[in-house]
Amino acid sequence: MRGVLTVRARVALRALLLAAVVVASGFLAWWSWRTSSALAALGERSVIESTVLLVREKIDRVEATVIAGDNAVLHLVNPDDLDMLAQRWPDLSERISPTVRSVLVLDEAMRPLRLVAHRDDDDRSELAGWVTGRLRAELHLTSEPLGAHRHWHGAVDGRSVLLSYLTRETAGRRYYVVLEADLDYIRRELLPKLFDDPLARGRFNITDENNHLVVGRSLTAAGEFLVSTRFPTTLYKWRLAVAPRQAPELEARARRRGVVEGSYVGASLLVILAGVSFLLFAARQEEQLNTLKSDFIATVSHELKTPLSLIRMFGEMLAGERAPTPEKRAQYLEIIVRESERLSALIENVLDFARLEQGRAAYEFTASDLGAVVLRDAEAFRFRAHRERPALVTEIADGIAPVRLDARAMQVLLFNLLDNAFKYAGDTDVVVVRARQEGARAIIEVEDRGPGIDPEDARKIFERFYRGRAVRSGGPRGTGIGLALVKHIARAHGGDVTAHAASPTGTIFRVAIPVDG
Ligand code: ADP
């Protein structure tokens, strides 16, 4: 009962360990995935944050330049001396307000008082029409608080227009000033100059409300890492976008991360699972082998006990002179001799097997006549078997080329095959031993008319300690080491052993070893 519990406990422990290893490796995979994602996200965030700073700085500078230009012109506007504006500003404009294209001053009743363009040849007469007509409602000039500097940005007749405007009052008289920005100048001069630094060069653009490029170039390669912001105050219909310098790399890495890192984690998990499965498999094998070994020890002990008790029993009968007739005495003696032979054969087999297991099996090969060796061993076996049935028939072909063999090992091989044939073929009539040459190989066959080998067993019968299903409980006794020895000896001779079904019933064990030369 204790053993059963221990085995169960061991199985449960193993299942628990396996589950723990799987959970732990899953957790490890998840953790490394999370950490690497967090690190990557951190890197991405810092890149994006520095790009956002760059974008803000550029936007502030554009807006500050536009507003500074506006203010410079507004200083020159005096409703009582508008001639001064018309005379002085065009000459100064290039220097103090290159971003302003024209100035419109309107009286309280929204009647134009003066319109001045910064270049004489520039006719901006349409501006007054826009301000008093189609844009009047949008600008709501008259309702703005005094001195509040406002901007309007939009499209007029398909062209982008930026207006700055404010309401002023002098000596109780209200008037309105509207400035039209020189968007051509801003686009051609101001913006390219602003972005002509190593940080931003080639990595920015400005798009209008229809997503058309105003300046710069297309930045689609930056993908999701593109940082874009609207101008907050002046050119608010436009959007400034900057691609981080590392954008292509970040894009590629983000794409790679899904596939490559995912497969790394998957592959590591697979390796761990394969390792665990292998360990489990090895543990199972080990356990099976241990069971086989314990069975082997039990069987060997039993095998030793039976002949020993027979020897002892008949020995005691002889010693106590309890054999009634000379025939009986002869019979008892024969039993004692036969059982001693069985005993020494068994012990020899076990010792041979132990030597082989410890890697101490030593062979001495000499070129020999295989036919003669087989014949001699078969006769020796016949003598040892003390049995009439099955009849042992030998079919030895002539002219087999010499074979390099270890005669003692060959006898162990043959005795084991014959022992099995006699043991498993029961009361059948014949066991045939053959020796012949096939090409460069010498063949030894032992054929019986027994029940044959269960196909389920066929693959395993040459494994050490393995015993057929049919014989394990109740069949002929055995240790499960005979065929393992046979196989080892056949291989040591450079050959091999195979089992085949005989017709109509029975088994043929065929040993093939190379002939000498
Ligand atoms: P053992 O005979 O001690 O069980 P072996 O290694 O000699 O061990 O044989 C392994 C198994 O092969 C046997 O248990 C038996 O099931 C099967 N076997 C061997 N020889 C024969 C045979 N001649 N006929 C039928 N089954 C056989």
XYZ file of C-alpha atoms and ligand atoms in Angstrom:
544
model
C 0.000 0.000 0.000
C 2.863 2.293 0.908
C 4.462 1.666 -2.481
C 1.226 2.450 -4.310
C 0.835 5.681 -2.405
C 4.427 6.620 -3.092
C 4.012 6.027 -6.802
C 0.810 8.069 -6.788
C 2.468 10.814 -4.801
C 5.351 10.804 -7.263
C 2.988 11.048 -10.242
C 1.064 13.873 -8.558
C 4.287 15.670 -7.701
C 5.494 15.325 -11.276
C 2.200 16.672 -12.648
C 2.421 19.528 -10.179
C 6.012 20.275 -11.171
C 5.125 20.141 -14.845
C 2.248 22.558 -14.301
C 4.557 24.804 -12.257
C 7.246 24.764 -14.970
C 4.674 25.553 -17.670
C 3.138 28.364 -15.599
C 6.585 29.714 -14.681
C 7.797 29.687 -18.279
C 4.543 31.284 -19.430
C 4.990 33.955 -16.779
C 8.636 34.425 -17.785
C 7.659 34.773 -21.441
C 4.908 37.235 -20.568
C 7.223 39.188 -18.298
C 10.041 39.497 -20.830
C 7.517 40.421 -23.497
C 6.039 43.083 -21.214
C 9.429 44.438 -20.191
C 10.696 44.670 -23.732
C 7.421 46.288 -24.846
C 7.622 48.759 -21.957
C 11.229 49.598 -22.814
C 10.371 50.039 -26.469
C 7.375 52.202 -25.535
C 9.615 54.276 -23.280
C 12.063 54.798 -26.133
C 9.236 55.684 -28.489
C 7.715 58.076 -25.985
C 10.965 59.951 -25.429
C 11.512 60.234 -29.189
C 7.972 61.525 -29.646
C 8.248 63.912 -26.722
C 11.405 65.492 -28.112
C 9.698 65.784 -31.505
C 6.668 67.440 -29.888
C 9.011 69.988 -28.317
C 10.552 70.680 -31.708
C 7.115 71.117 -33.284
C 6.017 73.520 -30.541
C 9.166 75.547 -30.865
C 8.713 75.887 -34.629
C 5.040 76.788 -34.315
C 5.792 79.405 -31.655
C 8.434 80.946 -33.852
C 6.147 81.127 -36.887
C 3.365 82.685 -34.858
C 5.705 85.062 -33.019
C 7.115 86.291 -36.352
C 3.637 86.843 -37.809
C 2.415 88.669 -34.696
C 5.602 90.767 -34.471
C 5.040 91.867 -38.097
C 1.436 92.757 -37.286
C 2.476 94.788 -34.239
C 5.149 96.676 -36.184
C 2.522 97.822 -38.699
C -0.100 98.563 -36.048
C 2.353 101.027 -34.479
C 2.275 103.029 -37.653
C -1.531 103.229 -37.875
C -2.911 106.557 -36.717
C -6.452 107.305 -37.966
C -5.719 111.046 -37.961
C -2.619 110.659 -40.067
C -3.165 107.770 -42.417
C -0.913 109.425 -44.988
C 2.005 108.710 -42.730
C 1.175 104.999 -42.932
C 0.893 105.161 -46.717
C 4.174 107.024 -47.036
C 6.368 105.297 -44.505
C 5.237 101.688 -44.286
C 5.936 100.513 -47.863
C 9.586 101.497 -47.429
C 9.875 99.976 -43.968
C 7.781 96.882 -44.529
C 10.558 94.679 -45.894
C 12.498 95.238 -42.704
C 9.895 95.509 -39.954
C 6.946 93.499 -41.245
C 7.744 91.274 -44.220
C 4.830 89.025 -43.255
C 2.173 91.713 -43.850
C 0.870 92.259 -47.350
C -1.651 95.062 -46.917
C -3.344 97.191 -44.298
C -6.990 98.294 -44.331
C -8.299 100.925 -41.961
C -12.097 101.310 -41.571
C -14.113 103.926 -39.721
C -16.772 103.286 -37.103
C -19.374 102.682 -39.770
C -17.105 100.089 -41.462
C -16.335 102.436 -44.309
C -12.819 101.976 -45.672
C -10.597 104.929 -44.768
C -7.353 103.770 -46.284
C -5.907 100.639 -47.939
C -2.148 100.378 -48.196
C -0.274 97.510 -49.845
C 3.392 97.028 -48.974
C 4.321 96.868 -52.654
C 2.966 99.661 -54.830
C 2.158 97.334 -57.690
C 0.012 95.086 -55.498
C -3.664 95.921 -55.946
C -5.446 94.753 -52.763
C -8.674 96.641 -53.344
C -10.640 93.384 -53.002
C -9.709 93.256 -49.286
C -12.185 95.991 -48.378
C -14.895 94.088 -50.206
C -14.130 90.872 -48.250
C -14.077 92.582 -44.861
C -17.283 94.539 -45.368
C -19.000 91.885 -47.381
C -18.541 88.119 -47.385
C -16.283 87.907 -44.290
C -18.115 90.504 -42.223
C -20.213 87.998 -40.302
C -17.229 85.724 -39.629
C -14.941 88.485 -38.425
C -17.624 90.198 -36.283
C -15.283 93.149 -36.039
C -17.767 95.428 -34.403
C -18.449 93.176 -31.451
C -14.827 92.448 -30.500
C -13.488 94.155 -27.369
C -11.234 97.131 -27.910
C -7.603 96.313 -28.634
C -8.170 92.538 -28.899
C -5.826 91.241 -31.617
C -7.723 88.543 -33.568
C -6.943 86.304 -36.535
C -9.018 84.784 -39.257
C -7.635 82.031 -41.458
C -9.516 80.467 -44.330
C -9.910 80.134 -48.038
C -11.219 82.936 -50.242
C -11.723 82.179 -53.921
C -9.735 78.965 -53.451
C -6.743 80.775 -51.948
C -5.563 80.660 -48.377
C -5.950 84.029 -46.640
C -4.781 85.067 -43.166
C -6.215 88.248 -41.670
C -5.297 89.968 -38.395
C -7.710 92.518 -37.095
C -8.548 94.621 -34.099
C -10.797 97.450 -32.934
C -9.220 100.663 -31.665
C -10.442 103.960 -30.344
C -8.870 107.452 -30.414
C -10.555 110.526 -29.014
C -13.806 108.609 -28.590
C -13.750 107.564 -32.223
C -13.719 103.857 -33.028
C -11.878 102.503 -36.029
C -10.904 99.074 -37.261
C -7.588 97.839 -38.618
C -7.366 94.731 -40.787
C -3.988 93.330 -41.883
C -3.664 90.785 -44.628
C -0.701 88.424 -44.211
C 1.692 87.830 -47.094
C 1.229 84.064 -47.323
C 3.471 83.869 -50.366
C 6.308 85.327 -48.341
C 5.531 83.103 -45.358
C 5.504 80.033 -47.576
C 8.521 80.847 -49.705
C 10.812 82.582 -47.207
C 9.798 82.341 -43.598
C 8.917 78.669 -43.264
C 11.809 77.185 -45.260
C 14.243 79.385 -43.324
C 12.745 78.366 -40.010
C 13.090 74.680 -40.796
C 16.548 74.952 -42.226
C 18.323 73.505 -39.209
C 19.904 70.087 -38.839
C 17.189 68.929 -36.428
C 14.253 69.588 -38.722
C 15.652 69.681 -42.230
C 13.848 67.353 -44.615
C 11.634 65.990 -41.853
C 8.758 68.429 -41.689
C 5.819 69.602 -43.719
C 2.804 71.867 -43.504
C -0.522 70.839 -44.953
C -3.622 72.912 -45.500
C -7.193 72.125 -44.529
C -7.534 69.887 -47.600
C -4.425 67.950 -46.646
C -2.490 69.442 -49.534
C 1.173 70.129 -49.001
C 1.923 73.793 -48.432
C 5.638 73.329 -47.748
C 7.926 70.389 -47.142
C 7.558 66.870 -48.422
C 5.378 63.872 -47.851
C 6.178 62.055 -44.597
C 4.089 58.905 -44.898
C 7.134 56.703 -44.117
C 7.022 57.892 -40.499
C 3.642 56.165 -40.079
C 2.216 56.409 -36.601
C 5.303 58.199 -35.290
C 4.532 61.417 -37.179
C 3.922 64.299 -34.750
C 1.522 66.880 -36.130
C -0.144 69.931 -34.603
C -2.325 72.789 -35.813
C -1.104 76.357 -35.498
C -3.095 77.507 -32.468
C -3.533 81.234 -33.173
C -2.610 82.477 -36.610
C -2.552 79.910 -39.429
C -5.014 77.691 -37.594
C -6.267 75.906 -40.694
C -2.798 74.564 -41.323
C -1.079 71.685 -39.664
C 2.634 71.347 -39.006
C 4.039 67.815 -39.010
C 7.522 66.593 -38.075
C 8.817 63.065 -38.488
C 11.213 61.957 -35.722
C 14.633 61.196 -37.121
C 14.299 57.641 -35.793
C 10.796 57.237 -37.295
C 11.655 54.680 -40.007
C 13.648 52.682 -37.478
C 10.835 52.868 -34.897
C 8.267 51.875 -37.512
C 10.364 48.911 -38.600
C 11.014 47.910 -35.002
C 7.328 48.095 -34.098
C 6.530 45.907 -37.094
C 9.329 43.526 -36.200
C 8.424 43.344 -32.551
C 5.146 41.595 -33.207
C 6.707 38.926 -35.380
C 10.283 38.447 -34.195
C 9.867 38.882 -30.457
C 6.650 36.874 -30.578
C 8.436 34.042 -32.296
C 11.406 34.249 -29.871
C 9.045 33.875 -26.955
C 7.112 31.121 -28.761
C 10.324 29.272 -29.638
C 11.654 29.495 -26.069
C 8.353 28.182 -24.755
C 8.497 25.328 -27.226
C 12.044 24.457 -26.165
C 11.011 24.501 -22.501
C 7.984 22.341 -23.242
C 10.069 19.953 -25.329
C 12.641 19.743 -22.506
C 9.970 19.083 -19.907
C 8.292 16.465 -22.099
C 11.636 14.777 -22.649
C 12.353 14.735 -18.919
C 8.920 13.273 -18.286
C 9.483 10.684 -20.963
C 12.898 9.803 -19.505
C 11.419 9.570 -16.008
C 8.711 7.255 -17.287
C 11.260 5.096 -19.069
C 13.365 4.975 -15.934
C 10.347 3.985 -13.885
C 9.420 1.244 -16.340
C 12.986 -0.024 -16.313
C 12.997 -0.044 -12.525
C 9.794 -2.092 -12.498
C 11.329 -4.484 -15.032
C 14.472 -4.774 -12.899
C 12.483 -5.584 -9.750
C 10.515 -8.163 -11.721
C 13.820 -9.521 -12.987
C 15.248 -9.883 -9.490
C 12.054 -11.589 -8.311
C 12.121 -13.964 -11.291
C 15.805 -14.769 -10.955
C 15.379 -15.493 -7.250
C 12.479 -17.750 -8.071
C 14.395 -19.438 -10.867
C 17.249 -20.107 -8.478
C 14.968 -21.373 -5.753
C 13.118 -23.999 -7.800
C 16.103 -26.091 -8.953
C 17.781 -25.617 -5.594
C 14.787 -27.023 -3.695
C 14.568 -29.937 -6.138
C 18.270 -30.670 -5.730
C 17.952 -30.426 -2.005
C 14.819 -32.591 -1.835
C 16.196 -35.421 -4.003
C 19.625 -35.098 -2.385
C 18.042 -35.570 1.058
C 16.040 -38.537 -0.198
C 19.209 -40.156 -1.484
C 21.100 -39.316 1.682
C 18.312 -40.775 3.848
C 18.343 -43.825 1.650
C 14.719 -43.261 0.884
C 15.024 -44.341 -2.738
C 13.195 -47.669 -2.867
C 14.848 -49.059 -6.013
C 18.111 -48.587 -7.953
C 15.988 -47.193 -10.850
C 14.498 -44.571 -8.544
C 17.955 -43.682 -7.269
C 19.161 -43.269 -10.852
C 16.109 -41.096 -11.598
C 16.753 -38.893 -8.546
C 20.381 -38.494 -9.509
C 19.365 -37.534 -13.027
C 17.002 -34.901 -11.654
C 19.795 -33.520 -9.472
C 22.202 -33.354 -12.443
C 19.591 -31.750 -14.734
C 18.582 -29.153 -12.177
C 22.236 -28.316 -11.419
C 22.786 -27.794 -15.126
C 19.750 -25.535 -15.289
C 21.080 -23.678 -12.310
C 24.523 -23.136 -13.767
C 23.054 -22.148 -17.161
C 20.907 -19.572 -15.432
C 23.763 -18.243 -13.355
C 25.990 -18.061 -16.414
C 23.332 -16.176 -18.317
C 22.892 -13.704 -15.490
C 26.651 -13.243 -15.129
C 27.052 -12.766 -18.879
C 24.289 -10.263 -18.830
C 25.817 -8.415 -15.851
C 29.173 -8.243 -17.661
C 27.430 -6.880 -20.720
C 25.499 -4.280 -18.691
C 28.714 -3.108 -17.062
C 30.420 -2.923 -20.462
C 32.875 -5.626 -19.437
C 31.891 -8.199 -22.052
C 35.134 -9.265 -23.720
C 35.169 -11.330 -26.919
C 37.946 -13.352 -28.422
C 37.372 -13.815 -32.107
C 38.996 -16.578 -34.094
C 38.244 -17.670 -37.646
C 36.102 -20.778 -37.215
C 33.964 -23.258 -39.072
C 30.483 -22.036 -38.200
C 28.781 -25.268 -39.310
C 30.901 -27.301 -36.905
C 30.352 -24.848 -34.043
C 26.567 -24.892 -34.510
C 26.494 -28.681 -34.767
C 28.578 -29.116 -31.648
C 26.475 -26.640 -29.641
C 23.220 -28.214 -30.836
C 24.444 -31.627 -29.726
C 25.518 -30.235 -26.371
C 22.105 -28.707 -25.963
C 20.364 -31.897 -26.964
C 22.357 -33.725 -24.314
C 21.522 -31.095 -21.734
C 17.821 -30.924 -22.573
C 17.175 -34.542 -21.608
C 14.000 -34.377 -23.635
C 12.500 -36.427 -26.415
C 10.198 -33.720 -27.690
C 10.462 -31.594 -29.637
C 13.046 -33.383 -31.745
C 16.086 -31.245 -32.468
C 16.918 -31.380 -36.181
C 20.102 -29.847 -37.568
C 20.465 -28.716 -41.190
C 24.035 -27.603 -41.714
C 25.017 -26.573 -45.236
C 28.425 -27.483 -46.627
C 31.135 -25.049 -47.566
C 30.333 -22.122 -45.308
C 33.291 -19.725 -45.434
C 35.183 -19.268 -42.155
C 33.594 -16.817 -39.728
C 35.424 -14.849 -37.070
C 33.608 -15.747 -33.884
C 33.900 -16.164 -30.147
C 32.973 -19.816 -29.597
C 31.783 -19.385 -26.015
C 29.604 -16.373 -26.895
C 28.213 -18.307 -29.862
C 27.249 -21.102 -27.535
C 25.445 -18.669 -25.211
C 23.615 -17.289 -28.260
C 22.573 -20.680 -29.534
C 21.650 -22.081 -26.126
C 19.404 -19.115 -25.473
C 17.618 -19.462 -28.821
C 17.243 -23.214 -28.380
C 16.186 -22.844 -24.779
C 13.435 -20.458 -25.857
C 12.372 -22.744 -28.705
C 12.066 -25.686 -26.314
C 10.455 -23.580 -23.635
C 7.841 -21.836 -25.767
C 7.188 -24.505 -28.414
C 5.964 -26.835 -25.660
C 4.824 -30.210 -26.961
C 5.367 -29.608 -30.665
C 7.359 -32.131 -32.644
C 10.362 -30.355 -34.054
C 12.897 -27.571 -33.598
C 15.232 -27.002 -36.520
C 18.692 -25.448 -36.317
C 20.185 -24.325 -39.626
C 23.498 -22.919 -40.735
C 24.211 -21.757 -44.276
C 25.874 -18.985 -46.236
C 24.007 -16.259 -48.110
C 26.394 -14.055 -50.052
C 28.838 -12.479 -47.651
C 26.801 -13.485 -44.626
C 26.598 -16.642 -42.590
C 23.087 -17.408 -41.382
C 22.071 -19.308 -38.268
C 18.382 -20.070 -37.871
C 16.424 -21.609 -35.022
C 12.884 -22.470 -36.028
C 10.126 -23.860 -33.827
C 6.484 -24.806 -34.312
C 5.321 -23.009 -31.180
C 2.647 -20.304 -30.824
C 4.756 -17.612 -32.498
C 5.300 -14.089 -31.264
C 2.481 -11.653 -30.615
C 2.932 -8.721 -33.070
C 2.545 -6.358 -30.104
C 5.633 -7.957 -28.525
C 7.702 -8.292 -31.692
C 9.345 -4.875 -31.409
C 10.289 -5.290 -27.758
C 11.392 -8.876 -27.233
C 15.072 -7.963 -27.750
C 14.931 -5.300 -25.011
C 16.461 -6.318 -21.706
C 14.023 -7.633 -19.099
C 11.152 -7.621 -21.561
C 8.916 -10.683 -21.373
C 6.035 -11.483 -23.716
C 2.511 -10.595 -22.580
C 1.335 -14.179 -22.801
C 4.126 -15.552 -20.598
C 4.302 -12.797 -18.044
C 1.519 -14.304 -15.945
C 1.484 -18.032 -15.834
C 3.478 -18.998 -18.940
C 6.912 -20.610 -19.056
C 9.298 -19.029 -16.593
C 12.075 -16.730 -17.719
C 14.139 -13.663 -16.888
C 13.730 -11.521 -20.010
C 17.477 -11.263 -20.613
C 18.000 -14.142 -23.086
C 17.225 -12.308 -26.340
C 18.993 -9.138 -25.154
C 22.115 -11.292 -24.777
C 21.550 -12.856 -28.198
C 21.246 -9.457 -29.814
C 24.357 -8.161 -28.091
C 26.404 -11.159 -29.155
C 25.127 -10.989 -32.768
C 26.039 -7.313 -32.953
C 29.442 -7.897 -31.380
C 30.059 -10.258 -34.309
C 29.186 -7.472 -36.759
C 25.738 -8.897 -37.491
C 22.218 -8.834 -36.112
C 19.298 -11.019 -35.090
C 15.692 -10.823 -36.324
C 12.503 -12.715 -35.504
C 10.099 -13.937 -38.212
C 6.861 -15.878 -38.221
C 7.265 -19.476 -39.369
C 4.710 -21.296 -41.470
C 2.202 -22.638 -40.538
C 3.009 -21.651 -36.933
C 6.044 -20.906 -34.894
C 8.983 -18.560 -34.945
C 12.264 -18.338 -36.821
C 15.085 -16.466 -35.145
C 17.651 -15.558 -37.789
C 21.174 -14.470 -36.911
C 23.252 -13.065 -39.772
C 26.966 -12.391 -39.336
C 29.568 -11.529 -41.955
C 31.893 -14.278 -43.176
C 35.617 -13.719 -42.878
C 37.346 -11.885 -45.758
P 12.541 -15.005 -21.393
O 12.450 -16.166 -22.309
O 13.379 -15.283 -20.192
O 11.214 -14.432 -21.064
P 13.898 -13.754 -23.631
O 14.622 -12.475 -23.725
O 14.629 -14.996 -23.979
O 13.297 -13.810 -22.155
O 12.610 -13.666 -24.546
C 11.803 -12.536 -24.485
C 10.363 -12.882 -24.844
O 10.292 -13.254 -26.206
C 9.815 -14.056 -24.122
O 9.301 -13.675 -22.842
C 8.739 -14.556 -25.049
O 7.556 -13.836 -24.867
C 9.299 -14.222 -26.411
N 9.931 -15.379 -27.088
C 11.249 -15.675 -27.145
N 11.477 -16.790 -27.879
C 10.263 -17.220 -28.276
C 9.814 -18.339 -29.069
N 10.680 -19.230 -29.567
N 8.482 -18.455 -29.275
C 7.612 -17.575 -28.772
N 7.964 -16.494 -28.031
C 9.273 -16.322 -27.780
